[in-house]
Amino acid sequence: MSEYIIDMQDIVKKFFIGEPNELTVLKGLTIQVPEHQFVAVVGESGSGKSTLMNIIGALDRPTSGSYTLDGVDIARASDSELSHIRNQKVGFVFQNFNLIPRTSALKNVELPMLYAGVSPRRRTERAKALLEMVGMGERMKHMPNELSGGQKQRVAIARALANDPAILLADEPTGALDSETGRLVMDLFHRLHDEQGKTIVLITHNDQLAEETERLIRISDGAIVDDVMKVAAS
């Protein structure tokens, strides 16, 4: 078992393989993240950070290199195993929230547990508790179109925590929010890290947000150009 919850070795990702317009997006990245670390991956648009996020979250596979996620060799995992990993081991938080429109906040948070086979009573109990935790207890019956951007993102964070994942993977989670609301969302991530010891990977182009994390990995043109530990992992 690796000492790292994320253990990526020499990750290469190519598109249009063998064609004249073959494109190498990730160029041999090695990233190792221990449990409980709060790490930011920073890069400009087109740097490869979204492709990296998809591989970290088992949404895509690398062209070459090895990747072990919480002890699971992603290259050898079947599609059903990858689906299980995405449901159980990784909690996703996206810039655009990805909530189901005609479904209440409560039912949105219950959904990952439904896929995981959790009983209806337990699903509802945990979803309510998670919404309370993120300050959305009074809005749990509201539909997404009745919520502000910050409220939607807090529901999305509660949903990401539904199956108590090992990793929270946040892709530009404050990108669609004003600065004050974005601050509330970042404070929530800090709480989850400090109080629950969650491993958090924050994908962002915002240097100011990245500076708040323990470790900053900067990528440019598909390669790591900086990897700095700013404080000791908690």
Coordinates of N, CA and C in Angstrom, one line a residue:
M1 N 0.9 -1.2 0.0 CA 0.0 0.0 0.0 C 0.9 1.2 0.0
S2 N 0.6 2.2 -0.9 CA 1.4 3.4 -1.0 C 1.1 4.3 0.2
E3 N 2.1 5.0 0.7 CA 1.9 6.0 1.8 C 1.2 7.2 1.3
Y4 N 0.9 7.3 0.0 CA 0.2 8.4 -0.6 C -1.2 8.1 -1.0
I5 N -2.1 8.9 -0.7 CA -3.5 8.7 -1.2 C -3.6 8.9 -2.7
I6 N -2.8 9.8 -3.2 CA -2.7 10.1 -4.7 C -1.2 9.8 -5.0
D7 N -0.9 8.9 -5.9 CA 0.4 8.5 -6.2 C 0.5 8.4 -7.8
M8 N 0.9 9.5 -8.4 CA 1.0 9.6 -9.9 C 2.4 9.6 -10.3
Q9 N 2.8 8.7 -11.2 CA 4.2 8.5 -11.6 C 4.3 8.7 -13.1
D10 N 5.0 9.8 -13.5 CA 5.3 10.0 -15.0 C 4.0 9.9 -15.8
I11 N 3.0 10.7 -15.5 CA 1.7 10.7 -16.2 C 1.8 11.5 -17.5
V12 N 1.5 10.8 -18.5 CA 1.4 11.4 -19.9 C -0.1 11.2 -20.4
K13 N -0.6 12.3 -20.9 CA -1.9 12.2 -21.6 C -1.8 12.8 -23.0
K14 N -2.2 11.9 -23.9 CA -2.2 12.4 -25.3 C -3.6 12.2 -25.9
F15 N -3.9 13.1 -26.8 CA -5.2 13.0 -27.6 C -4.9 12.9 -29.1
F16 N -5.8 12.3 -29.8 CA -5.6 12.0 -31.3 C -4.3 11.2 -31.5
I17 N -4.1 10.1 -30.7 CA -2.9 9.4 -30.8 C -2.7 8.8 -32.2
G18 N -1.5 9.0 -32.7 CA -1.1 8.5 -34.0 C -1.5 9.3 -35.2
E19 N -2.3 10.3 -34.9 CA -2.8 11.2 -36.0 C -1.8 12.4 -36.2
P20 N -1.8 13.0 -37.3 CA -0.9 14.2 -37.6 C -1.1 15.3 -36.5
N21 N -2.3 15.4 -36.0 CA -2.5 16.5 -35.0 C -2.5 16.0 -33.6
E22 N -1.7 14.9 -33.3 CA -1.6 14.3 -32.0 C -1.1 15.4 -31.0
L23 N -1.8 15.4 -29.9 CA -1.5 16.5 -28.9 C -1.2 15.9 -27.5
T24 N 0.0 16.3 -27.0 CA 0.4 15.8 -25.7 C 0.0 16.9 -24.7
V25 N -1.0 16.6 -23.8 CA -1.5 17.6 -22.9 C -0.8 17.5 -21.5
L26 N -0.5 16.3 -21.1 CA 0.3 16.2 -19.8 C 1.6 15.5 -20.2
K27 N 2.7 16.0 -19.7 CA 4.1 15.6 -20.2 C 4.9 15.0 -19.1
G28 N 4.5 13.9 -18.5 CA 5.3 13.2 -17.5 C 5.2 13.8 -16.1
L29 N 4.0 13.9 -15.6 CA 3.8 14.5 -14.3 C 3.9 13.5 -13.2
T30 N 4.7 13.8 -12.2 CA 4.8 12.9 -11.0 C 4.3 13.8 -9.8
I31 N 3.2 13.3 -9.2 CA 2.6 14.0 -8.1 C 2.2 13.0 -7.0
Q32 N 2.7 13.2 -5.8 CA 2.3 12.3 -4.7 C 1.7 13.2 -3.5
V33 N 0.5 12.8 -3.1 CA -0.2 13.6 -2.1 C -0.5 12.6 -0.9
P34 N 0.0 13.0 0.3 CA -0.3 12.2 1.4 C -1.7 12.5 1.9
E35 N -2.2 11.6 2.7 CA -3.6 11.8 3.3 C -3.6 13.1 4.1
H36 N -4.8 13.7 4.1 CA -5.1 14.9 4.9 C -4.4 16.2 4.4
Q37 N -3.8 16.1 3.2 CA -3.1 17.4 2.7 C -4.1 18.2 1.9
F38 N -4.0 19.5 2.0 CA -4.8 20.5 1.3 C -3.8 21.1 0.2
V39 N -4.0 20.6 -1.0 CA -3.1 21.0 -2.1 C -3.8 21.8 -3.2
A40 N -3.2 22.8 -3.7 CA -3.8 23.5 -4.9 C -2.9 23.2 -6.1
V41 N -3.7 22.9 -7.2 CA -3.0 22.8 -8.5 C -3.4 24.0 -9.3
V42 N -2.4 24.8 -9.7 CA -2.6 26.1 -10.3 C -2.1 26.1 -11.7
G43 N -2.8 26.8 -12.6 CA -2.4 26.9 -14.0 C -3.3 27.8 -14.8
E44 N -2.8 28.4 -15.8 CA -3.6 29.2 -16.7 C -4.5 28.2 -17.5
S45 N -5.5 28.8 -18.2 CA -6.3 28.1 -19.1 C -5.4 27.4 -20.2
G46 N -5.6 26.1 -20.4 CA -4.8 25.4 -21.4 C -3.5 24.8 -20.9
S47 N -3.3 24.9 -19.6 CA -2.1 24.4 -19.0 C -2.1 22.9 -18.8
G48 N -3.3 22.3 -18.8 CA -3.5 20.9 -18.6 C -4.1 20.5 -17.3
K49 N -4.5 21.6 -16.5 CA -5.0 21.3 -15.1 C -6.3 20.6 -15.1
S50 N -7.2 20.9 -16.1 CA -8.5 20.2 -16.2 C -8.3 18.7 -16.6
T51 N -7.4 18.5 -17.5 CA -7.1 17.1 -17.9 C -6.5 16.3 -16.7
L52 N -5.7 17.0 -15.9 CA -5.1 16.4 -14.7 C -6.2 16.1 -13.7
M53 N -7.2 17.0 -13.6 CA -8.3 16.8 -12.6 C -9.1 15.5 -13.0
N54 N -9.3 15.4 -14.3 CA -10.1 14.2 -14.8 C -9.4 12.9 -14.5
I55 N -8.1 12.9 -14.6 CA -7.3 11.7 -14.3 C -7.3 11.5 -12.8
I56 N -7.1 12.5 -12.0 CA -7.1 12.4 -10.5 C -8.4 11.8 -10.0
G57 N -9.5 12.3 -10.6 CA -10.9 11.8 -10.3 C -11.3 10.6 -10.9
A58 N -10.5 9.9 -11.7 CA -10.8 8.6 -12.4 C -11.9 8.8 -13.4
L59 N -12.0 10.0 -13.9 CA -12.9 10.3 -15.0 C -12.3 10.0 -16.3
D60 N -10.9 9.9 -16.3 CA -10.2 9.6 -17.6 C -8.9 8.8 -17.1
R61 N -8.3 8.1 -18.1 CA -7.1 7.3 -17.8 C -5.9 8.0 -18.5
P62 N -4.7 7.9 -17.9 CA -3.6 8.4 -18.6 C -3.2 7.6 -19.8
T63 N -2.5 8.2 -20.7 CA -2.0 7.4 -21.9 C -0.8 6.5 -21.4
S64 N 0.0 7.0 -20.5 CA 1.1 6.2 -20.0 C 1.4 6.8 -18.6
G65 N 2.2 6.0 -17.8 CA 2.5 6.3 -16.5 C 1.6 5.5 -15.5
S66 N 1.8 5.6 -14.2 CA 1.0 4.8 -13.3 C 0.3 5.8 -12.3
Y67 N -0.9 5.3 -11.9 CA -1.6 6.1 -10.9 C -2.3 5.2 -9.9
T68 N -2.0 5.4 -8.7 CA -2.7 4.7 -7.6 C -3.5 5.7 -6.8
L69 N -4.8 5.4 -6.6 CA -5.7 6.2 -5.9 C -6.2 5.5 -4.6
D70 N -5.7 5.9 -3.5 CA -6.1 5.3 -2.2 C -5.9 3.8 -2.3
G71 N -4.8 3.4 -2.8 CA -4.4 2.0 -2.9 C -4.9 1.2 -4.1
V72 N -5.7 1.9 -5.0 CA -6.2 1.2 -6.2 C -5.4 1.6 -7.4
D73 N -4.9 0.6 -8.2 CA -4.2 0.9 -9.4 C -5.3 1.2 -10.5
I74 N -5.3 2.5 -10.8 CA -6.4 3.0 -11.8 C -6.2 2.3 -13.1
A75 N -5.0 2.0 -13.6 CA -4.8 1.4 -14.9 C -5.4 0.1 -15.0
R76 N -5.4 -0.7 -13.9 CA -5.9 -2.0 -13.9 C -7.4 -2.1 -13.5
A77 N -8.0 -1.0 -13.1 CA -9.4 -1.1 -12.6 C -10.3 -1.2 -13.8
S78 N -11.4 -2.0 -13.6 CA -12.4 -2.1 -14.6 C -13.3 -0.9 -14.6
D79 N -14.2 -0.8 -15.6 CA -15.1 0.4 -15.6 C -16.0 0.4 -14.4
S80 N -16.5 -0.8 -14.0 CA -17.3 -0.8 -12.8 C -16.6 -0.4 -11.5
E81 N -15.3 -0.8 -11.5 CA -14.5 -0.4 -10.3 C -14.2 1.1 -10.3
L82 N -14.0 1.6 -11.5 CA -13.8 3.1 -11.6 C -15.1 3.8 -11.2
S83 N -16.2 3.3 -11.6 CA -17.5 3.9 -11.2 C -17.6 3.9 -9.7
H84 N -17.3 2.8 -9.1 CA -17.3 2.7 -7.6 C -16.4 3.7 -6.9
I85 N -15.2 3.8 -7.5 CA -14.2 4.8 -7.0 C -14.7 6.2 -7.0
R86 N -15.3 6.6 -8.2 CA -15.9 7.9 -8.3 C -17.0 8.2 -7.3
N87 N -17.8 7.1 -7.0 CA -18.9 7.3 -6.1 C -18.5 7.3 -4.7
Q88 N -17.5 6.5 -4.3 CA -17.1 6.2 -2.9 C -15.9 7.0 -2.5
K89 N -14.9 7.1 -3.3 CA -13.6 7.6 -2.9 C -13.3 9.1 -3.2
V90 N -14.1 9.6 -4.2 CA -13.8 11.0 -4.6 C -15.1 11.8 -4.5
G91 N -15.1 12.9 -3.9 CA -16.2 13.9 -3.9 C -15.9 15.0 -4.8
F92 N -16.7 15.2 -5.8 CA -16.4 16.3 -6.8 C -17.2 17.5 -6.5
V93 N -16.5 18.7 -6.6 CA -17.2 20.0 -6.5 C -16.8 20.8 -7.8
F94 N -17.8 21.2 -8.6 CA -17.5 21.8 -9.9 C -17.8 23.3 -9.8
Q95 N -17.3 24.0 -10.7 CA -17.5 25.5 -10.8 C -19.0 25.8 -11.0
N96 N -19.7 25.0 -11.8 CA -21.0 25.2 -12.2 C -22.0 24.3 -11.4
F97 N -21.6 23.8 -10.3 CA -22.4 23.1 -9.3 C -22.9 21.8 -9.7
N98 N -23.4 21.6 -11.0 CA -23.9 20.3 -11.5 C -25.0 19.7 -10.6
L99 N -25.9 20.6 -10.1 CA -27.1 20.1 -9.4 C -28.2 19.7 -10.3
I100 N -29.0 18.7 -10.0 CA -30.1 18.3 -10.8 C -31.3 19.4 -10.6
P101 N -31.7 20.0 -11.7 CA -32.5 21.2 -11.6 C -33.9 21.0 -10.9
R102 N -34.6 20.0 -11.2 CA -36.0 19.8 -10.7 C -36.0 18.9 -9.4
T103 N -34.9 18.9 -8.7 CA -34.7 18.1 -7.5 C -34.3 18.9 -6.3
S104 N -34.9 18.7 -5.2 CA -34.6 19.6 -4.0 C -33.1 19.4 -3.6
A105 N -32.7 20.4 -2.8 CA -31.3 20.3 -2.3 C -31.1 19.0 -1.5
L106 N -32.1 18.6 -0.7 CA -32.0 17.3 0.0 C -31.9 16.1 -0.9
K107 N -32.7 16.0 -1.9 CA -32.6 14.9 -2.9 C -31.3 14.9 -3.7
N108 N -30.8 16.1 -4.0 CA -29.5 16.2 -4.7 C -28.4 15.6 -3.8
V109 N -28.4 15.9 -2.5 CA -27.4 15.4 -1.6 C -27.6 13.9 -1.4
E110 N -28.8 13.4 -1.4 CA -29.0 12.0 -1.3 C -28.6 11.1 -2.5
L111 N -28.5 11.7 -3.6 CA -28.3 10.9 -4.9 C -27.1 10.0 -4.8
P112 N -25.9 10.5 -4.4 CA -24.7 9.6 -4.4 C -24.9 8.4 -3.5
M113 N -25.7 8.6 -2.4 CA -26.0 7.5 -1.5 C -27.0 6.5 -2.1
L114 N -27.9 7.0 -2.9 CA -28.8 6.1 -3.6 C -28.0 5.2 -4.5
Y115 N -27.1 5.7 -5.3 CA -26.2 4.9 -6.2 C -25.4 3.9 -5.4
A116 N -25.1 4.3 -4.1 CA -24.2 3.4 -3.3 C -25.0 2.4 -2.5
G117 N -26.4 2.4 -2.7 CA -27.2 1.4 -2.1 C -27.5 1.6 -0.6
V118 N -27.4 2.9 -0.2 CA -27.7 3.2 1.2 C -29.2 3.3 1.4
S119 N -29.7 2.8 2.5 CA -31.2 2.8 2.8 C -31.8 4.2 2.7
P120 N -33.1 4.3 2.3 CA -33.7 5.6 2.3 C -33.7 6.4 3.6
R121 N -33.9 5.7 4.7 CA -33.9 6.4 6.0 C -32.5 7.0 6.3
R122 N -31.5 6.1 6.0 CA -30.1 6.6 6.3 C -29.7 7.7 5.3
R123 N -30.1 7.6 4.1 CA -29.8 8.6 3.1 C -30.3 10.0 3.6
T124 N -31.6 10.0 4.0 CA -32.2 11.2 4.4 C -31.6 11.8 5.6
E125 N -31.3 10.9 6.6 CA -30.7 11.4 7.8 C -29.3 12.0 7.6
R126 N -28.5 11.4 6.7 CA -27.2 11.9 6.5 C -27.2 13.2 5.6
A127 N -28.1 13.2 4.6 CA -28.2 14.4 3.8 C -28.6 15.6 4.6
K128 N -29.6 15.4 5.5 CA -30.0 16.5 6.4 C -28.8 17.0 7.3
A129 N -28.1 16.0 7.8 CA -27.0 16.4 8.7 C -25.9 17.2 7.9
L130 N -25.6 16.7 6.7 CA -24.6 17.4 5.8 C -25.1 18.8 5.4
L131 N -26.4 19.0 5.1 CA -26.9 20.3 4.8 C -26.8 21.2 6.0
E132 N -27.1 20.7 7.1 CA -27.0 21.5 8.4 C -25.5 21.9 8.5
M133 N -24.6 21.0 8.3 CA -23.2 21.3 8.5 C -22.7 22.4 7.6
V134 N -23.2 22.5 6.4 CA -22.8 23.6 5.4 C -23.7 24.8 5.5
G135 N -24.6 24.9 6.5 CA -25.4 26.0 6.7 C -26.6 26.1 5.8
M136 N -27.1 25.0 5.3 CA -28.2 25.0 4.3 C -29.4 24.2 4.9
G137 N -29.4 24.0 6.2 CA -30.5 23.2 6.8 C -31.9 23.8 6.6
E138 N -32.0 25.1 6.5 CA -33.3 25.8 6.3 C -33.7 25.8 4.8
R139 N -32.8 25.4 4.0 CA -33.1 25.5 2.5 C -33.1 24.1 1.9
M140 N -33.2 23.1 2.7 CA -33.1 21.7 2.1 C -34.2 21.3 1.2
K141 N -35.4 22.0 1.3 CA -36.5 21.6 0.4 C -36.5 22.5 -0.8
H142 N -35.6 23.5 -0.9 CA -35.6 24.4 -2.1 C -35.0 23.7 -3.3
M143 N -35.5 24.1 -4.5 CA -34.9 23.7 -5.7 C -33.7 24.5 -6.1
P144 N -32.8 24.0 -6.9 CA -31.6 24.8 -7.2 C -31.9 26.2 -7.8
N145 N -33.0 26.4 -8.6 CA -33.3 27.7 -9.1 C -33.8 28.7 -8.1
E146 N -34.0 28.2 -6.8 CA -34.4 29.0 -5.7 C -33.3 29.4 -4.8
L147 N -32.1 29.0 -5.2 CA -30.9 29.2 -4.4 C -29.9 30.1 -5.1
S148 N -29.1 30.9 -4.3 CA -28.0 31.7 -4.9 C -26.9 30.8 -5.3
G149 N -25.9 31.4 -6.0 CA -24.7 30.7 -6.4 C -24.0 30.0 -5.2
G150 N -23.8 30.8 -4.2 CA -23.1 30.3 -3.0 C -23.9 29.2 -2.3
Q151 N -25.2 29.3 -2.3 CA -26.0 28.3 -1.7 C -25.9 27.0 -2.5
K152 N -26.0 27.2 -3.8 CA -25.8 26.0 -4.7 C -24.5 25.3 -4.4
Q153 N -23.5 26.1 -4.3 CA -22.1 25.5 -4.1 C -22.0 24.8 -2.8
R154 N -22.7 25.3 -1.7 CA -22.7 24.6 -0.4 C -23.5 23.3 -0.5
V155 N -24.6 23.3 -1.3 CA -25.3 22.0 -1.5 C -24.4 21.1 -2.2
A156 N -23.7 21.6 -3.2 CA -22.8 20.7 -4.0 C -21.7 20.1 -3.1
I157 N -21.2 20.9 -2.2 CA -20.2 20.4 -1.2 C -20.8 19.3 -0.3
A158 N -22.0 19.6 0.2 CA -22.7 18.5 1.0 C -22.9 17.2 0.2
R159 N -23.2 17.4 -1.1 CA -23.4 16.2 -2.0 C -22.1 15.5 -2.1
A160 N -21.0 16.2 -2.3 CA -19.6 15.6 -2.5 C -19.2 14.8 -1.3
L161 N -19.8 15.2 -0.1 CA -19.4 14.5 1.2 C -20.3 13.3 1.5
A162 N -21.3 13.1 0.6 CA -22.4 12.2 1.0 C -21.9 10.8 1.4
N163 N -20.9 10.3 0.6 CA -20.4 8.9 0.9 C -19.1 8.9 1.6
D164 N -18.8 10.1 2.3 CA -17.6 10.2 3.1 C -16.3 9.8 2.3
P165 N -16.1 10.5 1.2 CA -15.0 10.2 0.3 C -13.6 10.4 1.0
A166 N -12.6 9.7 0.5 CA -11.3 10.0 0.9 C -10.7 11.3 0.5
I167 N -11.2 11.7 -0.7 CA -10.6 12.9 -1.4 C -11.8 13.8 -1.8
L168 N -11.6 15.1 -1.6 CA -12.5 16.1 -2.2 C -11.7 16.8 -3.3
L169 N -12.3 16.8 -4.5 CA -11.6 17.3 -5.7 C -12.5 18.5 -6.2
A170 N -11.9 19.7 -6.0 CA -12.7 20.9 -6.3 C -12.1 21.6 -7.5
D171 N -12.9 21.7 -8.6 CA -12.5 22.3 -9.8 C -13.0 23.8 -9.9
E172 N -12.2 24.8 -9.7 CA -12.6 26.2 -9.7 C -13.9 26.4 -8.9
P173 N -13.9 25.9 -7.6 CA -15.2 26.0 -6.9 C -15.8 27.3 -6.6
T174 N -14.9 28.4 -6.7 CA -15.4 29.7 -6.5 C -15.4 30.6 -7.8
G175 N -15.2 29.9 -8.9 CA -15.1 30.6 -10.2 C -16.3 31.3 -10.6
A176 N -17.5 30.8 -10.2 CA -18.8 31.4 -10.6 C -19.4 32.3 -9.5
L177 N -18.6 32.6 -8.4 CA -19.1 33.3 -7.3 C -18.4 34.6 -7.1
D178 N -19.2 35.6 -6.5 CA -18.5 36.8 -6.1 C -17.5 36.6 -5.0
S179 N -16.7 37.6 -4.7 CA -15.6 37.4 -3.8 C -16.0 37.0 -2.4
E180 N -17.1 37.7 -1.9 CA -17.6 37.4 -0.6 C -18.1 36.0 -0.4
T181 N -18.9 35.6 -1.4 CA -19.5 34.2 -1.4 C -18.4 33.2 -1.6
G182 N -17.4 33.5 -2.4 CA -16.2 32.6 -2.6 C -15.5 32.4 -1.3
R183 N -15.4 33.5 -0.5 CA -14.7 33.4 0.8 C -15.4 32.4 1.7
L184 N -16.7 32.4 1.7 CA -17.5 31.5 2.5 C -17.2 30.0 2.1
V185 N -17.2 29.8 0.8 CA -16.9 28.5 0.3 C -15.5 28.0 0.7
M186 N -14.5 28.9 0.5 CA -13.2 28.5 0.9 C -13.1 28.3 2.4
D187 N -13.8 29.1 3.2 CA -13.8 28.8 4.7 C -14.3 27.4 5.0
L188 N -15.3 27.0 4.2 CA -15.9 25.7 4.4 C -14.9 24.6 4.1
F189 N -14.1 24.8 3.0 CA -13.1 23.8 2.7 C -12.0 23.7 3.8
H190 N -11.7 24.9 4.4 CA -10.7 24.9 5.5 C -11.2 24.1 6.7
R191 N -12.5 24.3 7.0 CA -13.1 23.6 8.1 C -13.1 22.1 7.8
L192 N -13.4 21.7 6.6 CA -13.4 20.2 6.3 C -12.0 19.7 6.4
H193 N -11.0 20.4 6.1 CA -9.7 20.0 6.2 C -9.2 20.0 7.6
D194 N -9.4 21.0 8.4 CA -8.9 21.2 9.7 C -9.7 20.3 10.7
E195 N -11.0 20.2 10.5 CA -11.8 19.5 11.5 C -12.0 18.0 11.2
Q196 N -12.1 17.7 9.9 CA -12.3 16.3 9.5 C -11.1 15.6 8.8
G197 N -10.1 16.4 8.6 CA -8.9 15.8 8.0 C -9.0 15.4 6.6
K198 N -9.9 16.0 5.8 CA -10.1 15.7 4.4 C -8.9 16.0 3.6
T199 N -8.6 15.1 2.7 CA -7.6 15.4 1.6 C -8.3 16.2 0.6
I200 N -7.8 17.4 0.3 CA -8.5 18.3 -0.7 C -7.5 18.7 -1.8
V201 N -8.0 18.5 -3.0 CA -7.2 19.0 -4.2 C -8.1 20.1 -4.8
L202 N -7.5 21.3 -4.8 CA -8.2 22.5 -5.3 C -7.6 22.8 -6.7
I203 N -8.3 22.7 -7.7 CA -7.9 23.1 -9.1 C -8.3 24.6 -9.3
T204 N -7.3 25.4 -9.6 CA -7.7 26.9 -9.7 C -6.7 27.6 -10.5
H205 N -7.1 28.8 -11.1 CA -6.2 29.7 -11.7 C -5.9 30.9 -10.8
N206 N -6.6 30.9 -9.6 CA -6.5 32.0 -8.7 C -5.4 31.8 -7.7
D207 N -4.3 32.6 -7.9 CA -3.1 32.4 -7.0 C -3.4 32.8 -5.5
Q208 N -4.3 33.7 -5.3 CA -4.7 34.1 -4.0 C -5.3 33.0 -3.2
L209 N -6.2 32.2 -3.8 CA -6.8 31.1 -3.2 C -5.8 30.0 -3.0
A210 N -4.9 29.8 -4.0 CA -3.9 28.7 -3.9 C -3.0 29.0 -2.7
E211 N -2.7 30.2 -2.4 CA -1.8 30.5 -1.4 C -2.3 30.1 0.0
E212 N -3.6 29.9 0.1 CA -4.2 29.5 1.4 C -4.0 28.1 1.7
T213 N -3.6 27.3 0.8 CA -3.4 25.8 1.0 C -2.0 25.5 1.5
E214 N -1.9 24.2 1.9 CA -0.6 23.8 2.4 C 0.5 23.6 1.4
R215 N 0.0 23.3 0.2 CA 1.0 23.0 -0.9 C 0.5 23.5 -2.2
L216 N 1.4 24.1 -3.0 CA 1.0 24.7 -4.3 C 1.8 24.0 -5.4
I217 N 1.1 23.3 -6.3 CA 1.7 22.7 -7.5 C 1.3 23.6 -8.7
R218 N 2.2 24.1 -9.4 CA 1.9 25.0 -10.6 C 2.3 24.2 -11.8
I219 N 1.4 24.1 -12.8 CA 1.6 23.5 -14.0 C 1.5 24.5 -15.2
S220 N 2.3 24.3 -16.2 CA 2.3 25.2 -17.3 C 2.7 24.3 -18.5
D221 N 1.8 24.4 -19.6 CA 2.1 23.6 -20.8 C 2.3 22.1 -20.5
G222 N 1.5 21.6 -19.6 CA 1.5 20.2 -19.3 C 2.6 19.7 -18.5
A223 N 3.4 20.6 -17.9 CA 4.5 20.1 -17.0 C 4.4 20.9 -15.7
I224 N 5.0 20.2 -14.6 CA 5.1 20.9 -13.3 C 6.3 21.8 -13.4
V225 N 6.0 23.1 -13.0 CA 7.1 24.1 -13.0 C 7.4 24.5 -11.6
D226 N 6.5 24.2 -10.6 CA 6.8 24.5 -9.2 C 6.0 23.6 -8.3
D227 N 6.5 23.2 -7.2 CA 5.8 22.3 -6.2 C 6.4 22.7 -4.9
V228 N 5.6 23.5 -4.2 CA 6.0 24.1 -2.9 C 5.2 23.7 -1.7
M229 N 5.8 23.2 -0.7 CA 5.1 23.0 0.6 C 5.2 24.3 1.4
K230 N 4.1 24.8 1.8 CA 4.1 26.1 2.5 C 4.0 25.9 4.0
V231 N 3.3 24.9 4.5 CA 3.2 24.6 5.9 C 3.2 23.1 6.0
A232 N 3.5 22.6 7.1 CA 3.5 21.1 7.3 C 2.1 20.6 7.3
A233 N 1.9 19.4 6.7 CA 0.6 18.8 6.6 C 0.0 18.5 8.0
S234 N -1.3 18.8 8.1 CA -1.9 18.6 9.4 C -2.3 17.1 9.6

